[in-house]
XYZ file of C-alpha atoms in Angstrom:
46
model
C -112.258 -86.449 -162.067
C -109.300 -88.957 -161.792
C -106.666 -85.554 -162.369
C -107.991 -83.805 -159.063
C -108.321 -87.892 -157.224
C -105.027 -87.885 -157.873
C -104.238 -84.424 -156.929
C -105.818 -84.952 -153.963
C -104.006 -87.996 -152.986
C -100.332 -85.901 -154.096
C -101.279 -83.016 -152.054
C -102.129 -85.126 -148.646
C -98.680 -86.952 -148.938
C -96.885 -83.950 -149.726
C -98.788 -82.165 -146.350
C -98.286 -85.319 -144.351
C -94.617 -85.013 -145.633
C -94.055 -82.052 -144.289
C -95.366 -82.440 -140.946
C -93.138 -85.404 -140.521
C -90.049 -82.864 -142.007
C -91.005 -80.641 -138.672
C -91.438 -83.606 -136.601
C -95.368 -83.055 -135.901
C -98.337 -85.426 -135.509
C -101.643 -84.331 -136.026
C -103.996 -85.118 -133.541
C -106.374 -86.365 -135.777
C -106.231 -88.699 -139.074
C -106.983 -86.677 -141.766
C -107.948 -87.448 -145.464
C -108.844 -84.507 -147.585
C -110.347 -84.212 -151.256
C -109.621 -81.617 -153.637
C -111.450 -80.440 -156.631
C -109.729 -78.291 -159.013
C -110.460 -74.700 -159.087
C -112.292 -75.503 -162.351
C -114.975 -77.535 -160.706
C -115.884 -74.779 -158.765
C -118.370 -72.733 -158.883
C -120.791 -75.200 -159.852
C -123.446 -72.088 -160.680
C -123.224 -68.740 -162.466
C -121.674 -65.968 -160.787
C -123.954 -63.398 -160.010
């Protein structure tokens, strides 16, 4: 749980990085949270 926290937290600065590399704003404030791709799914396949 702390791994994709801090994943989540790397990947938001590394988007928020780039938009300020291509001189953009975002309309919006936006805070995202990614799970690994291990987390999910959280049933069987079928």
């Amino acid at each position: 749980m702390f791994t994709d926290i801090r994943t989540s937290r790397d990947l938001l600065l590394e988007f928020k990085s780039h938009l300020a590399s291509l001189h953009q704003e975002l309309p919006l404030d936006l805070t995202v949270q990614v799970l690994t791709t291990g987390s999910w799914p959280t049933q069987p396949a079928s």
